[in-house]
Coordinates of C-alpha atoms and ligand atoms in Angstrom, one line a residue:
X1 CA 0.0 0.0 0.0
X2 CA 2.8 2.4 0.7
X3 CA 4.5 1.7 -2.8
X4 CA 7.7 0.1 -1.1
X5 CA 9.0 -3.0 -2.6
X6 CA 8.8 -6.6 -0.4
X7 CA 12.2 -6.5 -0.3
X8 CA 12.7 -3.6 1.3
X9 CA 10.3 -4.1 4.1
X10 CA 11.8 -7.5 4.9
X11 CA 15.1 -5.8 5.2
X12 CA 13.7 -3.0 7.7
X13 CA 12.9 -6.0 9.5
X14 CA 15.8 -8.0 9.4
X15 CA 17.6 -4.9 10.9
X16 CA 15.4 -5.9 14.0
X17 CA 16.8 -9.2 13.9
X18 CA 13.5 -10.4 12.7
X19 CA 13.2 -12.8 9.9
X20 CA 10.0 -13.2 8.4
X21 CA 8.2 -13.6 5.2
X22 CA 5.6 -11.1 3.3
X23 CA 2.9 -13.2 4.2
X24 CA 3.6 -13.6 7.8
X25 CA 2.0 -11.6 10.5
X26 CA 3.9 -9.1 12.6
X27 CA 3.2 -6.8 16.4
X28 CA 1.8 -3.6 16.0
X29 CA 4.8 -2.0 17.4
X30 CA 7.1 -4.0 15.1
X31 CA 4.5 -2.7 11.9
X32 CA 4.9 1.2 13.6
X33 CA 8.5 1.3 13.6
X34 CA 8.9 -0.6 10.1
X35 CA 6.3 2.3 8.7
X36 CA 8.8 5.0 10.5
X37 CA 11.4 3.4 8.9
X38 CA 10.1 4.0 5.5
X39 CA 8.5 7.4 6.4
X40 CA 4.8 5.9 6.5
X41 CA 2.5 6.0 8.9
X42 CA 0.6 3.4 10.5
X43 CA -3.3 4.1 11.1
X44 CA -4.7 0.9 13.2
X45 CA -8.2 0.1 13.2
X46 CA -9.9 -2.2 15.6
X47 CA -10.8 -5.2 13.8
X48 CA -13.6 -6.8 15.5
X49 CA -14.8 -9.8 13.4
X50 CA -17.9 -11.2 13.5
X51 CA -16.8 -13.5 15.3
X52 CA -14.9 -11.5 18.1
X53 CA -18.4 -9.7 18.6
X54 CA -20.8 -12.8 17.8
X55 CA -19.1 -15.5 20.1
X56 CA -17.9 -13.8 22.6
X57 CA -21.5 -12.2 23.5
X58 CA -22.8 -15.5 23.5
X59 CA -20.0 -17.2 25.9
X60 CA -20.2 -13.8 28.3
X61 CA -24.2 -14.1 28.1
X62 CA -24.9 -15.2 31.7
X63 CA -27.9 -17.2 32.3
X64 CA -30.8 -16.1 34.6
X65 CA -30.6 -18.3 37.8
X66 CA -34.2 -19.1 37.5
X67 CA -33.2 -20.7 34.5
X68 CA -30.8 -23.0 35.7
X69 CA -31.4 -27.0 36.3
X70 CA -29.3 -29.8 37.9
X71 CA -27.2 -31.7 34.7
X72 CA -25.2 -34.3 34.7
X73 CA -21.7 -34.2 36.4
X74 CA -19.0 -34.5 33.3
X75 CA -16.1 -37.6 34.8
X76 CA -12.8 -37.9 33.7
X77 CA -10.6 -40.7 33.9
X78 CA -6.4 -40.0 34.4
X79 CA -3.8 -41.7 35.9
X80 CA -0.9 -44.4 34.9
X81 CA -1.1 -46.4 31.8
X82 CA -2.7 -49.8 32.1
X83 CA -3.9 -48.6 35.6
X84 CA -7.4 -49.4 34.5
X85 CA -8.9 -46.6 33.2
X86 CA -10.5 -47.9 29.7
X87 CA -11.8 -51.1 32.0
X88 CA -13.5 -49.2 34.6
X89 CA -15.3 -46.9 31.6
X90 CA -16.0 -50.4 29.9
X91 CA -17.4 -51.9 33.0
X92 CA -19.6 -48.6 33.9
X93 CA -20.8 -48.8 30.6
X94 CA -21.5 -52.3 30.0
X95 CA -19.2 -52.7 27.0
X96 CA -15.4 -54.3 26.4
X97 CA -13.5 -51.4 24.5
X98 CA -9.9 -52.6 26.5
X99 CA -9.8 -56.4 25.3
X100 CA -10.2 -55.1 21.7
X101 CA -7.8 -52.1 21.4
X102 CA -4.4 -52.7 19.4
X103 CA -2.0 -52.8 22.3
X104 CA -5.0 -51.7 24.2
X105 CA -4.5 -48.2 24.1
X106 CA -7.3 -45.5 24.1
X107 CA -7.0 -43.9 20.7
X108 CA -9.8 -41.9 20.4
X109 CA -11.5 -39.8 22.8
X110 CA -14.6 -41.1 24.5
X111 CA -17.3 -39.9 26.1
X112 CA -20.7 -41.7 27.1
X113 CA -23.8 -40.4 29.2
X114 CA -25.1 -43.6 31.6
X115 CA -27.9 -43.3 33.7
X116 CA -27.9 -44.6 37.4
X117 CA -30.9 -45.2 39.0
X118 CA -32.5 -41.9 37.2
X119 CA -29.5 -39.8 38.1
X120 CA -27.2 -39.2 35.0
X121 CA -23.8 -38.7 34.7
X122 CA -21.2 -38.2 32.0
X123 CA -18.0 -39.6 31.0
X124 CA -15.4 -38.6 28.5
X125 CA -12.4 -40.3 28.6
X126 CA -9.4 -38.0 27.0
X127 CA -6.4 -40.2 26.2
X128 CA -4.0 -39.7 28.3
X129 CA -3.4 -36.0 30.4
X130 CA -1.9 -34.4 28.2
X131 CA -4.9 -34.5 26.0
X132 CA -6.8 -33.3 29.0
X133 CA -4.3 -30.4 29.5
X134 CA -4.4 -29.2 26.1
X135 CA -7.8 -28.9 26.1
X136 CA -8.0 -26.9 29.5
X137 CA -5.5 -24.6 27.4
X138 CA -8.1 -23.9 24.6
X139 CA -10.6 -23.1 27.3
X140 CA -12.4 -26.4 26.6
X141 CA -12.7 -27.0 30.5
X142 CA -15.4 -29.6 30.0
X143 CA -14.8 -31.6 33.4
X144 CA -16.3 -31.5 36.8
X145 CA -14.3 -34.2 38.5
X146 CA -11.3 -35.8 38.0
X147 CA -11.1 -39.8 38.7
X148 CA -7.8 -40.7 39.4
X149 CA -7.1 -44.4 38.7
X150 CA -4.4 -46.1 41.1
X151 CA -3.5 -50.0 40.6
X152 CA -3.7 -51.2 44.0
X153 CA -1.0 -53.4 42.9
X154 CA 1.1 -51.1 41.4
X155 CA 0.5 -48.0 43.4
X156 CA 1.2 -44.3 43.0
X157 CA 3.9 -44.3 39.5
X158 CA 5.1 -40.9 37.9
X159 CA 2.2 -40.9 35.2
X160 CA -0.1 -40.5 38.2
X161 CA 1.9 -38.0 39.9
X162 CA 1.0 -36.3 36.7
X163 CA -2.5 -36.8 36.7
X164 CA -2.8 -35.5 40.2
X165 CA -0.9 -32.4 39.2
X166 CA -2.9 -32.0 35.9
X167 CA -6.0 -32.1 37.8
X168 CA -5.4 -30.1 40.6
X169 CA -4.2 -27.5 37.6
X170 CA -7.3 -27.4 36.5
X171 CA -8.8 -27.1 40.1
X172 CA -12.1 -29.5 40.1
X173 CA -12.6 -32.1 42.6
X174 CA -10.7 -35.4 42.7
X175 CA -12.1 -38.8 43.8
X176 CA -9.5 -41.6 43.4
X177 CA -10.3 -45.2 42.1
X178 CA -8.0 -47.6 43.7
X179 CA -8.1 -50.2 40.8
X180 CA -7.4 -54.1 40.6
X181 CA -8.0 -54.6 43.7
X182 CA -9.0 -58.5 43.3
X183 CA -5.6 -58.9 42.4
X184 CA -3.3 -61.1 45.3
X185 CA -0.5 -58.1 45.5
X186 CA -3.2 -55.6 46.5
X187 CA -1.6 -53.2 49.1
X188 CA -3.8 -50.1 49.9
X189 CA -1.7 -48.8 52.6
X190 CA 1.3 -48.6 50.1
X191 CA -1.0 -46.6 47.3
X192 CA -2.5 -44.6 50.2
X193 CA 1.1 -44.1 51.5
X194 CA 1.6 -42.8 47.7
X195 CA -1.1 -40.9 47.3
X196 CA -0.4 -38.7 50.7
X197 CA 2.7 -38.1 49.5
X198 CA 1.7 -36.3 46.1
X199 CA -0.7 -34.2 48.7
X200 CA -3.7 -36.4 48.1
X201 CA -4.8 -37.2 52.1
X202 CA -7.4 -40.3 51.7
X203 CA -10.7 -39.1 53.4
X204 CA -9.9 -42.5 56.0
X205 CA -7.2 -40.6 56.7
X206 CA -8.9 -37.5 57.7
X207 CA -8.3 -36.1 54.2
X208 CA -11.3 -34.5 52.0
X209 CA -10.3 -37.1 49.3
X210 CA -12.3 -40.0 48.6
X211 CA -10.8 -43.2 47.6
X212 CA -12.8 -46.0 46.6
X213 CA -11.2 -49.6 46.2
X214 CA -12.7 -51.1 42.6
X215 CA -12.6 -54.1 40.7
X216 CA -12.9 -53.4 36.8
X217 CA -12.8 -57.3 36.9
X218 CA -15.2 -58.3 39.3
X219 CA -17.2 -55.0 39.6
X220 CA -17.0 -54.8 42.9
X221 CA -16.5 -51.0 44.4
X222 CA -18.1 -49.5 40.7
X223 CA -21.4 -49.0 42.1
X224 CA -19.5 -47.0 45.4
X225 CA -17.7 -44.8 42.7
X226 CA -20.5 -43.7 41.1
X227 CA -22.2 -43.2 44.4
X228 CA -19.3 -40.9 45.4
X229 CA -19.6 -39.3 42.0
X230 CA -22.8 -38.4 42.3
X231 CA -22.7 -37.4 46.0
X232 CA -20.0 -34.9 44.7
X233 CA -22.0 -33.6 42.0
X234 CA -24.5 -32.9 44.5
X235 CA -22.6 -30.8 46.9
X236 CA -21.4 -28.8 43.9
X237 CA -25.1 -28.5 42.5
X238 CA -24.0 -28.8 39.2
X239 CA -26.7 -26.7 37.3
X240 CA -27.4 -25.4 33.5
X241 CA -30.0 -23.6 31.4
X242 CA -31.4 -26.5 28.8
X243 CA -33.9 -23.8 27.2
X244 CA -31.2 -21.7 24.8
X245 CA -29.1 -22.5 21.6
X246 CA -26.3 -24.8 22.4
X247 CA -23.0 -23.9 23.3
X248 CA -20.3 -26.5 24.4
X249 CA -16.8 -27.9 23.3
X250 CA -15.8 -30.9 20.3
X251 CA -14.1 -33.4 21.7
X252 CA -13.1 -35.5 19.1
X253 CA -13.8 -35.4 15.2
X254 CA -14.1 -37.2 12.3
X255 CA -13.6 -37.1 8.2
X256 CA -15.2 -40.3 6.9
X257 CA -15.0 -40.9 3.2
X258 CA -19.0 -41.5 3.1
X259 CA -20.7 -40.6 5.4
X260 CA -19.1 -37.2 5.8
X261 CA -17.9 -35.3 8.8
X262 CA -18.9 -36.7 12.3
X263 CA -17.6 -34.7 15.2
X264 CA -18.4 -35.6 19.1
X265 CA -19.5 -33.0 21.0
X266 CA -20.6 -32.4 24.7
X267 CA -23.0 -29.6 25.4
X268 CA -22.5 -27.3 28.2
X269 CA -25.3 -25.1 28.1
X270 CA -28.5 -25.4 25.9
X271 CA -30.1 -28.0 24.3
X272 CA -28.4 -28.7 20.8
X273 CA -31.5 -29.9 18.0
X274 CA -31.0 -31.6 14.6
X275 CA -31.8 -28.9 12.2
X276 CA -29.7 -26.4 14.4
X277 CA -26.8 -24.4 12.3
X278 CA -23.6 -25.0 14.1
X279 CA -20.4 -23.5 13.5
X280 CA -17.2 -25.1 15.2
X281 CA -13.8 -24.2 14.5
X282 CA -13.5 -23.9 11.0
X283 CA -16.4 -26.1 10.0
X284 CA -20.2 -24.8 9.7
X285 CA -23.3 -26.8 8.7
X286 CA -27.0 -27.6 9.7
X287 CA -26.9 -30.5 11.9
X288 CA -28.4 -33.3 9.7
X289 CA -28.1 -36.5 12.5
X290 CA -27.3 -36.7 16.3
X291 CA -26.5 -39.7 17.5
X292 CA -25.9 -40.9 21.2
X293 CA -22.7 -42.9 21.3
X294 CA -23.7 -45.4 23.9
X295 CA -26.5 -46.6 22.4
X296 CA -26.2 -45.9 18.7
X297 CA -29.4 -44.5 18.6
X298 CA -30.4 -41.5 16.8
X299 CA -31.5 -38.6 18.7
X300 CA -33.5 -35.2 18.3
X301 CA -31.8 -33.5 21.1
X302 CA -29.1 -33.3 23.3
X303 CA -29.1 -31.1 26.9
X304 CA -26.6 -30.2 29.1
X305 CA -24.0 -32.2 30.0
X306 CA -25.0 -34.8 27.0
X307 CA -22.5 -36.2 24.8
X308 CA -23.5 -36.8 21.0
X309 CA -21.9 -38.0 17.8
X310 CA -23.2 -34.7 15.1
X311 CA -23.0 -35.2 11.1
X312 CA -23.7 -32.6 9.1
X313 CA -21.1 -30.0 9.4
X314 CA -18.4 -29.3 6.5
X315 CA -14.9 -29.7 7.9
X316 CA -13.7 -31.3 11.0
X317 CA -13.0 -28.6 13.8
X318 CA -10.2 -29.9 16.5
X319 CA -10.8 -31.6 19.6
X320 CA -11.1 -28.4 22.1
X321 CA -12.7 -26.4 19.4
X322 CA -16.0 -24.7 20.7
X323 CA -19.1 -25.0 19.1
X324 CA -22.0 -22.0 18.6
X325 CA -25.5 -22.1 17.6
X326 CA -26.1 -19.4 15.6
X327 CA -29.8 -18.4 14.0
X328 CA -28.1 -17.5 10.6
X329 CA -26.3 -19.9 8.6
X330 CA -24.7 -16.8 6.3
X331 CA -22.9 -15.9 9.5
X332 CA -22.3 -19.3 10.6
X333 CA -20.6 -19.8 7.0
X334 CA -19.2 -16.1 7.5
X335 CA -16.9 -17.2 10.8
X336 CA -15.8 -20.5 9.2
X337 CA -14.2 -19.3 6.4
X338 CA -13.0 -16.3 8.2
X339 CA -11.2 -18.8 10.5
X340 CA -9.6 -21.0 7.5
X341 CA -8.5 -18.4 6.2
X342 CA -6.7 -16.8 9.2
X343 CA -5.4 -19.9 9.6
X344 CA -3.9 -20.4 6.1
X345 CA -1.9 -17.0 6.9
X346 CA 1.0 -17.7 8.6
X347 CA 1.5 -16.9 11.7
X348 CA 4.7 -15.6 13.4
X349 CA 5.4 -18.0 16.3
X350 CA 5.2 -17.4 20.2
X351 CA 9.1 -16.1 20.3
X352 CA 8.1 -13.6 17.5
X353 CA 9.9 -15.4 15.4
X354 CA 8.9 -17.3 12.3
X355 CA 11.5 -20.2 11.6
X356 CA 13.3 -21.0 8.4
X357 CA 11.5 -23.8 6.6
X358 CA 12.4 -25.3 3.1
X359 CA 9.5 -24.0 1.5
X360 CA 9.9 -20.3 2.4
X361 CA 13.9 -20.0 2.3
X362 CA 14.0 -18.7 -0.9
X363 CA 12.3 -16.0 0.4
X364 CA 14.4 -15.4 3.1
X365 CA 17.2 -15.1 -0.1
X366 CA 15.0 -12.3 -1.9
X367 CA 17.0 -8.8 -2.2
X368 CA 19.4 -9.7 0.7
X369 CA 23.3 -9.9 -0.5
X370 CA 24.6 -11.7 2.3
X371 CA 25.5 -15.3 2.2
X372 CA 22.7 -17.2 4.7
X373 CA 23.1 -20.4 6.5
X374 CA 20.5 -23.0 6.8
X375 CA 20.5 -24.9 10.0
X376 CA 19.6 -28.6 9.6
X377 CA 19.8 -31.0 12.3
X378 CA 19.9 -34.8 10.5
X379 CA 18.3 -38.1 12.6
X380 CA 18.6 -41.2 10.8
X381 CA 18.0 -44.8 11.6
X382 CA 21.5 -45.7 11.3
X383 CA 25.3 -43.9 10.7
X384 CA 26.1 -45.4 7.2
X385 CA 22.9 -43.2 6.2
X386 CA 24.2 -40.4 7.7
X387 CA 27.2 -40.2 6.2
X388 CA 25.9 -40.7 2.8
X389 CA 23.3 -37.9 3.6
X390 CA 26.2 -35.7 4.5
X391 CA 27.9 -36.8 0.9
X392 CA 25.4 -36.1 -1.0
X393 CA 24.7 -32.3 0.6
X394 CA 28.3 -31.6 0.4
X395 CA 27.7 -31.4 -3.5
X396 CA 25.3 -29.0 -3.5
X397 CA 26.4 -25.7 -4.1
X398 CA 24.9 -22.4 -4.3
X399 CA 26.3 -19.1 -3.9
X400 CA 24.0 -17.5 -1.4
X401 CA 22.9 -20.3 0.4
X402 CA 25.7 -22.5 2.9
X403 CA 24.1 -25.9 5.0
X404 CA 25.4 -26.2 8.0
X405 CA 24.7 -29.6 9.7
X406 CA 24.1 -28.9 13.5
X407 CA 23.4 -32.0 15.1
X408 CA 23.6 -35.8 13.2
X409 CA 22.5 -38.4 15.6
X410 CA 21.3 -42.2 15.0
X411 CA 17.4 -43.0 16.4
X412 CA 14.0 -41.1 16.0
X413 CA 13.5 -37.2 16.1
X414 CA 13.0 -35.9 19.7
X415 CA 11.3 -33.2 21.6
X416 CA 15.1 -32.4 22.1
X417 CA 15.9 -32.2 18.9
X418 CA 12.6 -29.8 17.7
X419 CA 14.0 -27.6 20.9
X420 CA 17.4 -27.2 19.5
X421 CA 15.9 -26.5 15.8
X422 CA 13.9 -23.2 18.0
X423 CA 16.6 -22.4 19.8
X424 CA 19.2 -22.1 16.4
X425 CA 16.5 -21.6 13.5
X426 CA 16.9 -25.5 12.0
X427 CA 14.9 -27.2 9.8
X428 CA 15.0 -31.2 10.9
X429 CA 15.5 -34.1 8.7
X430 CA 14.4 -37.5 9.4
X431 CA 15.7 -40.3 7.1
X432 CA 13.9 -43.4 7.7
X433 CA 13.0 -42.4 11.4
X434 CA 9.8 -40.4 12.7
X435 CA 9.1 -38.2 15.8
X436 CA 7.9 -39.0 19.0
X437 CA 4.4 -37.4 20.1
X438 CA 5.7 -35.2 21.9
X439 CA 8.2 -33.7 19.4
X440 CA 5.4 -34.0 16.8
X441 CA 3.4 -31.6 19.2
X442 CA 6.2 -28.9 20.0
X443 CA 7.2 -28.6 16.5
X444 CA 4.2 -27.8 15.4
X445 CA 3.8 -25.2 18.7
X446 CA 6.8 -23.7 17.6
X447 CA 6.6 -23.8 14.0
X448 CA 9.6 -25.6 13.6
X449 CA 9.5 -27.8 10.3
X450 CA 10.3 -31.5 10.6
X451 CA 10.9 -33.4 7.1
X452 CA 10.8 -37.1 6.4
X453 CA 12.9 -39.1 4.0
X454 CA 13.0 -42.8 2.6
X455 CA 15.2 -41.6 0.2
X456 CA 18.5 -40.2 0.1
X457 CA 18.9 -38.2 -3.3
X458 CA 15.5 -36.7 -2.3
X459 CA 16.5 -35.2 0.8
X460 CA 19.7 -33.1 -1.9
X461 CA 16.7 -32.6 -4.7
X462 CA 14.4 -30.8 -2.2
X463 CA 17.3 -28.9 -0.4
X464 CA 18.3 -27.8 -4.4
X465 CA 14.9 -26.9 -5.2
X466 CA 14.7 -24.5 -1.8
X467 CA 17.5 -23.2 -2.7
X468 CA 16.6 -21.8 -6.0
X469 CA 13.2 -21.6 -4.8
X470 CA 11.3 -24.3 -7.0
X471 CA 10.0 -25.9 -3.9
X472 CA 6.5 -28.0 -4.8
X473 CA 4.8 -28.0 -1.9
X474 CA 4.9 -31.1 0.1
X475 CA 1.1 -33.4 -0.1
Ligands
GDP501 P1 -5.7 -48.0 31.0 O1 -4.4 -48.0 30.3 O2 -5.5 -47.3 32.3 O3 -6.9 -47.7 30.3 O4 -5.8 -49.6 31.5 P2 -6.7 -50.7 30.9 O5 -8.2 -50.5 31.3 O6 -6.4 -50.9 29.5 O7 -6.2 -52.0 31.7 C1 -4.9 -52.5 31.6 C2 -4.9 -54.0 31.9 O8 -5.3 -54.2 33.3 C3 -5.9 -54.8 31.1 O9 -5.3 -56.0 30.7 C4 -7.1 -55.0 32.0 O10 -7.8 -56.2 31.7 C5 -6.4 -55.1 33.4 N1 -7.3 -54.6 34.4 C6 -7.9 -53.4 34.5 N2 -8.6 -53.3 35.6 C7 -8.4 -54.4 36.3 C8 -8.8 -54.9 37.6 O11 -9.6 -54.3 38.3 N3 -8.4 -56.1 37.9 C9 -7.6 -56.9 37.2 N4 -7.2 -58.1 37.6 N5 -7.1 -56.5 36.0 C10 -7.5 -55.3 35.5

């Protein structure tokens, strides 16, 4: 708008120490002092999107207290691996998800509504707590009390330690099951010892915590839990308005090749109706089916507290995502695309700073006469690959661009090594090895770009092609 070339802009920047790309976002200070720079000036308007002012009248929009009814308490299971948890949720429910699982871990979130002797209560089962903490992060708070699962055999191991802290984070009530407890090494007074220890004090013990010794096996104790569940839930009077449009969070979603997008949701407040236009993350659509995922069934509506598999949306919003009903679907359709295409610009990450990737390099290389470096840290699966790696980049040659080659190391691509690739602006390459979760997760916090090779020469043609910025964007 001010006539300046890209170039130019980008080098006002890099002055700053800032590397970006022309696309990328920047701070409104950074944008005031790279106008200065160029002797413009800056005039910042407010954008409030529709859906700034839309959603955010409808999540602040307090409901009257006359309105408000007893719902369902929302339970979720965390603790150690293979503590329990997916065979006390089976055994509640009346099915046998843990015998069938590969390896019998819980994949996909879960989340069922059971009723007990006329009082209902909810479960969603998030896999694992880091699940559970990621989607406290995105405000998706959905549960009212934390089960934690203890192994009476086992006891108290780091992964519940974790729990405890990732629930006591998120500051709702915790109940603990101790589990297995048919089994002949059951010790309570060494998982009680445990528990005390990571500040849980048993309510035997004169503690406020509850802890009720279960069977998933037998059954025995299942029916106390729930009891304590539910004596919980009423303490805390757990209460919601049924009688306005829907609002709650998506727990889990799905692109099927047929029968189109399914995404599980649990309502918080309102009563959520087929026919309803929903808009969740970046998906919008008139809900065509609900169905409840215990029994299968279809359903016409889904209150407070329920949990219900929707179709009828048009993309697949994330698990975390909140959902809105909205009267009009032009506005519905309005935020969606609004959000795709926000998130199709790039965004600068947390630090500021958007890192190097093979795609935008060339870029980086536009109008600057300086010689630049590119960073690469190499993982393969074993050291005769590296070295032929490192053979085959030590022919490429181009005069603005040098590789340097900060880390090579034998075995799959760690949280350590996405750190590193933040910390010294690195793209990673992984020949015939993938990344853990966990470094899957940060690079993609941090924006750091993580490649994958089966082939050698292909790693050298892609480098080339960044180089001289022929890049074809990866499938
Ligand atoms: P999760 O990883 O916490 O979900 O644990 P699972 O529910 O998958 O259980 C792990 C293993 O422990 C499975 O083989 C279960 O059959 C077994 N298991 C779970 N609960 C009990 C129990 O109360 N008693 C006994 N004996 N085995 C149990």
């Amino acid at each position: 708008a001010i006539g300046v070339p890209a170039a130019q802009i980008l080098r006002v920047l890099m002055t700053e120490g800032v590397m970006t790309t022309i696309t990328a976002m920047i701070e409104p200070d950074l944008a005031e002092f790279v106008a200065a720079e160029l002797g413009a000036e800056v005039n910042f308007q407010l954008a409030e999107t529709l859906e700034d002012k839309l959603l955010s009248e409808i999540d602040d929009s307090e409901d009257d207290e006359a309105s408000l009814v007893p719902r369902a308490p929302v339970i979720t299971f965390l603790g150690h691996v293979d503590h329990g948890k997916t065979s006390l949720l089976d055994r509640i429910i009346g099915i046998d998800v843990a015998k069938g699982e590969s390896g019998g871990i819980t994949q996909h979130i879960r989340a069922y509504q059971i009723d007990n002797g006329g009082k209902p209560i909810a479960f969603v089962d998030t896999p694992g707590h880091a699940a559970f903490t990621e989607m406290r992060a995105r405000g998706a708070n959905v549960t009212d009390i934390a089960v934690i699962v203890v192994a009476a055999d086992d006891g108290v191991m780091p992964q519940t330690e974790e729990a405890i802290s990732h629930a006591k984070a998120a500051g709702v009530p915790i109940v603990v099951a101790m589990n297995k407890t048919d089994l002949p090494g059951f010790d309570p007074l060494k998982t009680l010892t445990g528990l005390s220890t990571c500040g849980i004090v048993p309510s035997e013990w004169g503690g406020d915590v509850e802890v009720v010794k279960t069977s998933a096996a037998t059954g025995a104790g299942i029916e106390d839990l729930l009891e304590t569940l539910l004596t919980i839930a009423e303490l805390q009077d757990y209460r919601a308005n049924p009688d306005r449009p829907a609002v709650g969070v998506c727990l889990d979603s799905q692109q099927g090749s047929d029968s189109g997008v399914a995404i599980k949701l649990i309502v918080e407040r309102g009563t959520l109706r087929v026919g309803d236009v929903v808009v969740c993350g970046d998906g919008y659509g008139k809900v065509k089916a609900m169905v409840d995922p215990l029994s299968g069934e279809r359903i016409e509506a889904a209150g407070p507290s329920r949990p219900v598999d929707v179709f009828g949306l048009d993309a697949a919003p994330s698990a975390g995502e909140r959902f809105y009903v909205l009267d009009d679907i032009g506005q519905a359709r309005e935020i969606a695309e609004d959000r795709a295409d926000r998130s199709r610009t790039t965004m600068l990450g947390s630090n500021g700073f958007q890192h190097v990737t093979l795609e935008t390099l060339f870029e980086r290389l536009d109008g600057d006469e300086e010689v630049q470096t590119l960073n690469l840290i190499l993982r393969a699966d074993v050291r005769g690959s590296i070295e032929a790696i490192e053979k085959e980049l030590s022919k490429l040659q181009h005069p603005e661009v040098r590789l340097r080659i900060l880390q090579r190391s034998v075995g799959g691509i760690s949280e350590a090594d996405v750190t590193l690739a933040d910390a010294s602006d690195a793209v990673v390459i992984g020949f015939n090895v993938v990344p853990d979760e966990k470094a899957r997760a940060k690079a993609a916090q941090l924006g750091v770009e993580v490649r994958r090779y089966e082939v050698i020469y292909k790693i050298a043609d892609d480098l080339r092609a960044a180089m001289e910025g022929m890049l074809k964007p990866e499938e």
